[in-house]
Amino acid sequence: MNRRQQPAPRRPAPRPGVRSLAGLAAALLLAAGATGCGTGTGTPQAVAPPAGTAPERFRHPGVVVGAAQLAAVREHVAAGQEPWKSAFAEMSASKYAALDYTPHPAEVVACASNAGTDACVDEREDAIAAYTHALMWSVTGRRAHADKAVEIMDAWSKTVKRHTRDDADLQTAWSGSSWARAADIVHAGYPAWKGPEVQRFKWMLRKAYLPDVTAKVPDYNGNWELAMTDAAMGMAVFLEDRTLFEDAVRRYRARVPAYFYLASDGALPKPPPGGTIRTADQLATYWFGQRTYRDGLGQETCRNFMHIGYSLAATAHIAETAWHQGVDLYREEADRLTAALEFHARYQLGAPPPSWLCGGKVERTMGPDVEVALNHLQGRMHRNLPETAKLARSQRPGGTDDLFVAWETLTHAANPGPA
């Protein structure tokens, strides 16, 4: 499913040698880090790392969801408490949780704009299935689910070589983010996933995913770079790659303020970082014809709320993963993220848009995308987000968008958990 946006300009073609250099760098990094596979326990560090730097010791599991949160989920489900009971029931009944689930790995995943091979859907679904089985194992303790997650991940790591065509960056972002979450949970506590298989999976991420999710896409719609950064951040933690982690932090800090507007930015939104869109007219075109800017407005608000939802979810995933690693990206953009959530939740719930907003018409297509951000801003920072809380309740139990958001009512509803 293509999410490329227009009328934003297309990304210039990569310079000759960019992909080959990325592959060489990946190989060198893999060789350097082949002996490290993560021994963190989720215990808070004595001294938190300075903001913007990677931790000296990564915590596992710690990609979007942490060990304390998973323990809380187990307790809630065992006690039959809502909304976790219903959320777990929905996940358990999904095709992704079936123990006879069969992966369909492909050597080349070719995803064109608004089209693509069957492998595009298969890859995204297989990655979500691996994550689903990792969660099923965590909640139930049934080894069969861990084995199924490993089976799916091993099938792809033995097979996939590269991603091609226009949507390669977005495809690897969506599938790669789910792969990282699944791998981090399983590797943190399931010793039956042996070292050689784990290293092959790490090599798969470096060779077939990282060159795409770290590509430069400054003039694309912002949901692309945010989803790509979500995947890169998750892979950085699983791979224990401090350089990749810090690069993801830099991309977050540059792109989030250019995607969600605050009046403190000035009369115009911040331009996309590193891009060619600068003037008022260019920005209005990039923001889908919008020329009046108010707190919380997003670059794709006037496109549709589906893509806004993707961006809210990806932004929260990045910040949540960083928070589990001791870096508080939430606090840096708490006002901006709060405004964006409340702004879009209000209209998603049915409030009539004013004439200045998208010509008085909005497309209310947001998915189950607010649980992670709400959990932090309301549960940890004690901020008041009444519209967002109402929206989350109306969507529960949040399932999956079949792309990169999955089971977040189960993992993050009222579940702040310690870092």
Coordinates of C-alpha atoms in Angstrom, one line a residue:
M1 CA 0.0 0.0 0.0
N2 CA 1.6 3.2 -1.1
R3 CA 1.8 6.2 1.2
R4 CA 3.8 8.5 -1.0
Q5 CA 2.4 11.9 -0.9
Q6 CA 1.9 14.5 -3.5
P7 CA 2.2 17.4 -4.3
A8 CA 5.5 17.3 -2.3
P9 CA 8.5 17.1 -4.7
R10 CA 10.1 13.7 -5.2
R11 CA 13.4 12.9 -3.6
P12 CA 16.4 13.4 -6.0
A13 CA 18.0 10.3 -7.2
P14 CA 20.8 9.0 -4.9
R15 CA 24.3 10.0 -5.8
P16 CA 26.3 7.2 -7.4
G17 CA 27.8 4.9 -4.8
V18 CA 25.5 5.9 -1.9
R19 CA 24.0 2.4 -1.5
S20 CA 27.3 0.6 -2.0
L21 CA 29.0 2.8 0.7
A22 CA 26.1 2.2 3.0
G23 CA 26.5 -1.5 2.6
L24 CA 30.3 -1.3 3.2
A25 CA 29.6 0.7 6.4
A26 CA 27.1 -1.8 7.5
A27 CA 29.5 -4.7 7.1
L28 CA 32.2 -2.9 9.1
L29 CA 29.8 -2.0 11.8
L30 CA 28.6 -5.6 12.0
A31 CA 32.1 -6.9 12.2
A32 CA 32.9 -4.4 15.0
G33 CA 29.8 -5.3 17.0
A34 CA 29.5 -9.0 16.4
T35 CA 30.2 -9.9 20.0
G36 CA 27.7 -7.6 21.6
C37 CA 24.1 -8.8 21.8
G38 CA 22.7 -7.0 24.8
T39 CA 22.8 -7.9 28.5
G40 CA 20.6 -5.1 29.8
T41 CA 18.0 -6.0 32.3
G42 CA 15.7 -3.0 32.3
T43 CA 17.2 -1.8 35.6
P44 CA 17.5 2.0 35.7
Q45 CA 21.0 3.3 35.2
A46 CA 22.7 5.1 38.1
V47 CA 23.4 8.1 35.9
A48 CA 21.1 9.0 33.0
P49 CA 23.0 9.8 29.8
P50 CA 23.0 13.4 28.7
A51 CA 20.1 14.3 26.4
G52 CA 20.8 13.4 22.8
T53 CA 23.5 10.8 23.5
A54 CA 23.1 7.1 23.3
P55 CA 23.3 5.1 26.5
E56 CA 26.5 3.3 27.4
R57 CA 24.4 0.2 28.1
F58 CA 21.2 -0.5 26.2
R59 CA 18.2 -1.9 28.0
H60 CA 16.4 -4.9 26.6
P61 CA 13.5 -5.3 25.9
G62 CA 13.4 -1.6 25.2
V63 CA 12.0 -1.0 21.7
V64 CA 8.7 0.8 22.2
V65 CA 7.8 -1.5 25.1
G66 CA 9.8 -2.3 28.2
A67 CA 10.1 -5.2 30.6
A68 CA 8.1 -3.5 33.4
Q69 CA 5.3 -2.7 30.9
L70 CA 5.2 -6.3 29.7
A71 CA 5.0 -7.5 33.3
A72 CA 2.1 -5.2 33.9
V73 CA 0.3 -6.5 30.9
R74 CA 0.7 -10.1 32.2
E75 CA -0.8 -9.1 35.5
H76 CA -3.8 -7.2 33.9
V77 CA -4.6 -10.0 31.5
A78 CA -4.3 -12.7 34.3
A79 CA -6.7 -10.7 36.4
G80 CA -9.2 -10.2 33.6
Q81 CA -9.0 -6.4 33.8
E82 CA -10.1 -4.1 31.1
P83 CA -9.1 -2.8 28.6
W84 CA -6.3 -5.3 28.6
K85 CA -8.5 -8.4 28.7
S86 CA -10.3 -7.3 25.5
A87 CA -7.1 -6.1 23.8
F88 CA -5.5 -9.5 24.5
A89 CA -8.5 -11.4 23.2
E90 CA -8.5 -9.4 20.0
M91 CA -4.8 -10.0 19.5
S92 CA -5.2 -13.7 20.3
A93 CA -8.0 -14.1 17.8
S94 CA -6.1 -12.3 15.0
K95 CA -4.5 -14.2 12.1
Y96 CA -1.2 -12.9 13.3
A97 CA -1.3 -15.0 16.5
A98 CA -2.2 -18.3 14.9
L99 CA 0.4 -21.0 15.7
D100 CA 0.0 -22.3 12.1
Y101 CA 0.9 -19.0 10.7
T102 CA 3.2 -19.5 7.6
P103 CA 5.8 -16.9 6.7
H104 CA 6.3 -16.0 3.0
P105 CA 9.8 -14.6 2.7
A106 CA 11.1 -13.1 -0.5
E107 CA 14.6 -12.5 -1.8
V108 CA 13.6 -9.1 -3.4
V109 CA 10.7 -7.0 -2.1
A110 CA 9.7 -4.6 -4.9
C111 CA 7.2 -2.0 -3.8
A112 CA 6.1 0.6 -6.3
S113 CA 3.9 3.6 -5.6
N114 CA 0.3 2.5 -5.1
A115 CA 1.3 -1.0 -6.3
G116 CA 3.9 -3.7 -5.7
T117 CA 4.4 -7.4 -5.5
D118 CA 2.7 -9.7 -3.1
A119 CA 5.9 -9.7 -1.1
C120 CA 5.2 -6.2 0.0
V121 CA 2.1 -7.2 2.0
D122 CA 3.6 -10.5 3.0
E123 CA 6.7 -8.8 4.6
R124 CA 4.7 -6.3 6.6
E125 CA 2.3 -9.0 7.8
D126 CA 5.1 -11.4 8.6
A127 CA 6.9 -8.7 10.7
I128 CA 3.7 -7.9 12.6
A129 CA 3.1 -11.7 13.1
A130 CA 6.6 -12.0 14.6
Y131 CA 5.9 -9.2 17.0
T132 CA 2.5 -10.6 17.8
H133 CA 3.9 -14.0 18.7
A134 CA 6.6 -12.3 20.8
L135 CA 3.9 -10.5 22.7
M136 CA 1.8 -13.7 23.0
W137 CA 4.9 -15.5 24.4
S138 CA 5.5 -12.7 26.9
V139 CA 1.9 -12.7 28.1
T140 CA 1.2 -16.4 28.2
G141 CA 4.6 -17.9 28.6
R142 CA 3.9 -20.5 25.9
R143 CA 7.1 -21.4 24.2
A144 CA 5.3 -22.3 21.0
H145 CA 4.7 -18.6 20.4
A146 CA 8.4 -17.7 20.9
D147 CA 9.2 -20.6 18.5
K148 CA 6.8 -19.2 15.9
A149 CA 8.3 -15.7 16.2
V150 CA 11.8 -17.2 15.7
E151 CA 10.5 -19.3 12.8
I152 CA 9.2 -16.1 11.0
M153 CA 12.3 -14.1 11.7
D154 CA 14.7 -16.9 10.6
A155 CA 12.7 -17.4 7.4
W156 CA 13.3 -13.8 6.4
S157 CA 16.9 -13.6 7.5
K158 CA 17.7 -16.6 5.4
T159 CA 16.0 -15.1 2.3
V160 CA 15.7 -11.4 1.9
K161 CA 18.4 -9.6 0.1
R162 CA 17.1 -6.1 -0.9
H163 CA 14.2 -3.8 -1.4
T164 CA 13.6 -2.0 -4.7
R165 CA 11.4 0.5 -6.5
D166 CA 9.8 3.8 -5.3
D167 CA 8.5 2.8 -1.9
A168 CA 11.5 0.9 -0.6
D169 CA 12.2 3.5 2.1
L170 CA 8.7 3.3 3.5
Q171 CA 8.3 -0.4 3.1
T172 CA 11.5 -1.0 5.1
A173 CA 10.3 1.5 7.7
W174 CA 7.0 -0.2 8.3
S175 CA 8.3 -3.8 8.3
G176 CA 11.6 -2.9 9.9
S177 CA 10.0 -1.3 12.9
S178 CA 8.0 -4.4 13.7
W179 CA 11.0 -6.7 13.1
A180 CA 13.0 -4.6 15.7
R181 CA 10.3 -4.9 18.3
A182 CA 9.8 -8.6 17.8
A183 CA 13.6 -9.3 17.9
D184 CA 14.3 -7.3 20.9
I185 CA 11.6 -9.0 23.0
V186 CA 12.6 -12.5 22.0
H187 CA 16.3 -12.0 22.2
A188 CA 16.0 -10.4 25.6
G189 CA 14.5 -13.5 27.2
Y190 CA 14.5 -16.6 24.9
P191 CA 17.8 -18.3 24.8
A192 CA 16.6 -20.9 22.3
W193 CA 17.1 -18.2 19.6
K194 CA 20.7 -19.1 19.1
G195 CA 23.7 -16.8 18.5
P196 CA 24.2 -17.6 14.7
E197 CA 20.6 -17.1 13.9
V198 CA 20.5 -13.8 15.9
Q199 CA 23.6 -12.6 14.1
R200 CA 22.1 -13.5 10.7
F201 CA 19.0 -11.5 11.6
K202 CA 21.2 -8.5 12.6
W203 CA 23.0 -8.8 9.3
M204 CA 19.6 -8.8 7.5
L205 CA 18.6 -5.5 9.2
R206 CA 22.0 -3.9 8.4
K207 CA 22.1 -5.1 4.8
A208 CA 18.5 -5.1 3.6
Y209 CA 16.8 -2.4 5.8
L210 CA 19.2 0.2 7.2
P211 CA 20.4 1.6 3.8
D212 CA 16.7 2.4 3.0
V213 CA 15.5 3.7 6.4
T214 CA 18.5 6.0 6.7
A215 CA 18.1 7.5 3.2
K216 CA 17.6 11.2 2.9
V217 CA 14.0 12.2 2.1
P218 CA 13.8 15.9 3.0
D219 CA 11.1 16.9 0.5
Y220 CA 8.9 13.9 1.0
N221 CA 5.8 14.1 3.2
G222 CA 6.9 14.0 6.8
N223 CA 5.3 10.7 7.6
W224 CA 8.0 9.0 5.6
E225 CA 11.0 10.2 7.5
L226 CA 9.2 9.8 10.9
A227 CA 8.4 6.1 10.1
M228 CA 11.9 5.6 8.8
T229 CA 13.3 7.1 12.0
D230 CA 11.0 4.9 14.1
A231 CA 12.5 1.8 12.4
A232 CA 16.1 3.1 12.6
M233 CA 15.7 3.9 16.4
G234 CA 14.3 0.4 17.1
M235 CA 17.1 -1.2 15.1
A236 CA 19.7 0.9 16.9
V237 CA 18.6 -0.5 20.2
F238 CA 18.4 -4.1 19.1
L239 CA 21.8 -3.8 17.3
E240 CA 23.3 -1.8 20.2
D241 CA 24.5 0.7 17.7
R242 CA 25.2 4.0 19.4
T243 CA 25.9 5.9 16.2
L244 CA 22.7 4.9 14.6
F245 CA 20.8 5.7 17.8
E246 CA 22.3 9.2 17.9
D247 CA 21.5 9.8 14.2
A248 CA 17.8 8.8 14.9
V249 CA 17.7 11.3 17.7
R250 CA 19.0 14.0 15.4
R251 CA 16.4 13.2 12.8
Y252 CA 13.6 13.3 15.4
R253 CA 14.8 16.7 16.6
A254 CA 14.9 18.1 13.1
R255 CA 11.7 16.6 11.6
V256 CA 9.1 16.7 14.4
P257 CA 9.2 20.5 14.7
A258 CA 8.9 20.7 10.9
Y259 CA 5.8 18.5 10.9
F260 CA 3.7 19.7 13.8
Y261 CA 3.3 23.5 14.1
L262 CA 3.4 25.7 17.1
A263 CA 3.0 29.5 17.1
S264 CA 6.4 29.9 18.7
D265 CA 7.8 28.7 15.3
G266 CA 6.9 32.0 13.8
A267 CA 4.4 33.0 11.1
L268 CA 5.3 30.0 8.9
P269 CA 6.0 26.4 9.7
K270 CA 9.6 25.3 10.0
P271 CA 10.8 24.0 6.6
P272 CA 11.6 20.3 6.2
P273 CA 15.2 19.9 7.3
G274 CA 17.7 19.7 4.5
G275 CA 15.2 20.2 1.8
T276 CA 14.3 22.7 -0.9
I277 CA 10.9 23.9 0.4
R278 CA 11.5 27.4 1.9
T279 CA 9.1 30.1 0.7
A280 CA 5.6 30.8 2.0
D281 CA 4.1 29.5 -1.3
Q282 CA 6.2 26.4 -1.3
L283 CA 5.3 25.6 2.3
A284 CA 1.6 26.2 1.6
T285 CA 1.8 23.7 -1.3
Y286 CA 3.7 21.2 0.9
W287 CA 1.1 21.6 3.6
F288 CA -1.6 20.7 1.1
G289 CA -2.9 24.2 0.4
Q290 CA -3.1 25.3 4.1
R291 CA -2.0 28.9 4.7
T292 CA -3.4 29.5 8.2
Y293 CA -1.2 27.8 10.9
R294 CA -2.4 27.1 14.4
D295 CA -1.0 25.2 17.3
G296 CA -1.1 21.4 16.6
L297 CA -1.7 21.6 12.9
G298 CA 0.3 19.0 10.9
Q299 CA 2.0 19.0 7.5
E300 CA -0.5 16.4 6.3
T301 CA -3.6 17.5 8.2
C302 CA -5.3 18.7 4.9
R303 CA -4.2 15.5 3.1
N304 CA -6.0 13.2 5.6
F305 CA -5.9 12.1 9.2
M306 CA -4.6 8.7 8.3
H307 CA -1.2 10.0 7.5
I308 CA -1.3 12.3 10.6
G309 CA -2.0 9.2 12.6
Y310 CA 1.0 7.5 11.1
S311 CA 3.1 10.5 12.1
L312 CA 1.8 10.7 15.6
A313 CA 2.4 7.0 16.1
A314 CA 5.9 7.1 14.7
T315 CA 6.8 10.2 16.7
A316 CA 5.7 8.5 19.9
H317 CA 7.5 5.2 19.0
I318 CA 10.8 7.1 18.6
A319 CA 10.4 9.0 21.8
E320 CA 9.2 5.9 23.7
T321 CA 12.1 3.8 22.6
A322 CA 14.5 6.7 23.5
W323 CA 12.9 7.1 26.9
H324 CA 13.4 3.4 27.7
Q325 CA 17.1 4.0 26.9
G326 CA 17.3 7.0 29.2
V327 CA 16.9 9.8 26.7
D328 CA 13.8 12.0 27.2
L329 CA 12.8 13.2 23.8
Y330 CA 9.2 13.5 24.9
R331 CA 10.0 16.4 27.2
E332 CA 11.7 18.3 24.4
E333 CA 8.5 18.4 22.3
A334 CA 5.8 17.8 24.9
D335 CA 4.0 21.1 24.1
R336 CA 4.1 20.4 20.4
L337 CA 3.0 16.8 20.7
T338 CA 0.2 17.6 23.2
A339 CA -1.1 20.3 20.8
A340 CA -1.0 18.0 17.8
L341 CA -2.8 15.2 19.7
E342 CA -5.6 17.4 21.0
F343 CA -6.0 19.3 17.7
H344 CA -6.5 16.1 15.6
A345 CA -8.4 14.1 18.3
R346 CA -11.0 16.9 18.4
Y347 CA -11.8 16.7 14.7
Q348 CA -11.4 13.0 14.5
L349 CA -14.1 12.7 17.1
G350 CA -16.5 14.8 14.9
A351 CA -16.0 18.5 15.7
P352 CA -16.8 20.6 12.6
P353 CA -13.7 22.1 11.2
P354 CA -13.6 25.9 10.8
S355 CA -13.5 27.4 7.3
W356 CA -9.8 28.3 7.7
L357 CA -8.9 24.7 8.2
C358 CA -8.5 22.7 5.0
G359 CA -11.3 24.7 3.4
G360 CA -13.7 23.5 6.1
K361 CA -13.3 19.8 5.2
V362 CA -11.1 17.1 6.9
E363 CA -10.8 13.4 6.2
R364 CA -11.3 11.6 9.5
T365 CA -9.3 8.4 8.9
M366 CA -7.0 8.2 11.9
G367 CA -6.2 4.7 13.1
P368 CA -5.3 3.4 16.6
D369 CA -2.4 5.7 16.8
V370 CA -2.5 7.7 20.1
E371 CA -2.0 5.1 22.9
V372 CA 1.7 5.4 23.2
A373 CA 1.9 9.2 23.3
L374 CA -1.1 9.5 25.6
N375 CA 0.4 7.0 28.0
H376 CA 3.5 9.1 28.4
L377 CA 2.0 12.6 28.4
Q378 CA -0.9 11.7 30.7
G379 CA 0.5 8.8 32.6
R380 CA 4.1 10.0 33.2
M381 CA 4.0 13.7 32.7
H382 CA 0.4 14.2 34.2
R383 CA -0.7 16.4 31.4
N384 CA -4.4 16.9 30.6
L385 CA -5.4 15.6 27.2
P386 CA -9.2 15.2 27.4
E387 CA -9.8 14.9 23.6
T388 CA -7.0 12.4 23.1
A389 CA -8.1 10.3 26.1
K390 CA -11.7 10.3 24.7
L391 CA -10.4 9.2 21.3
A392 CA -8.3 6.4 22.7
R393 CA -11.3 5.1 24.7
S394 CA -13.5 5.2 21.6
Q395 CA -10.9 3.1 19.6
R396 CA -10.2 0.5 22.3
P397 CA -9.2 -2.2 22.0
G398 CA -6.8 -0.8 19.4
G399 CA -5.7 -3.5 17.1
T400 CA -3.3 -3.1 14.2
D401 CA -3.2 -1.0 11.0
D402 CA -1.5 -4.0 9.3
L403 CA 1.5 -1.7 8.6
F404 CA 3.5 -0.8 11.7
V405 CA 1.1 -0.1 14.6
A406 CA 0.0 -3.1 16.6
W407 CA -1.7 -3.9 19.9
E408 CA -0.9 -0.6 21.6
T409 CA -4.0 -0.7 23.9
L410 CA -2.6 -3.9 25.3
T411 CA 1.0 -2.7 25.7
H412 CA 0.5 1.0 26.6
A413 CA -3.0 1.8 27.9
A414 CA -2.6 3.2 31.4
N415 CA 0.8 1.5 31.6
P416 CA 3.5 4.1 32.2
G417 CA 6.1 1.7 33.7
P418 CA 9.5 2.8 34.9
A419 CA 12.4 3.2 32.5

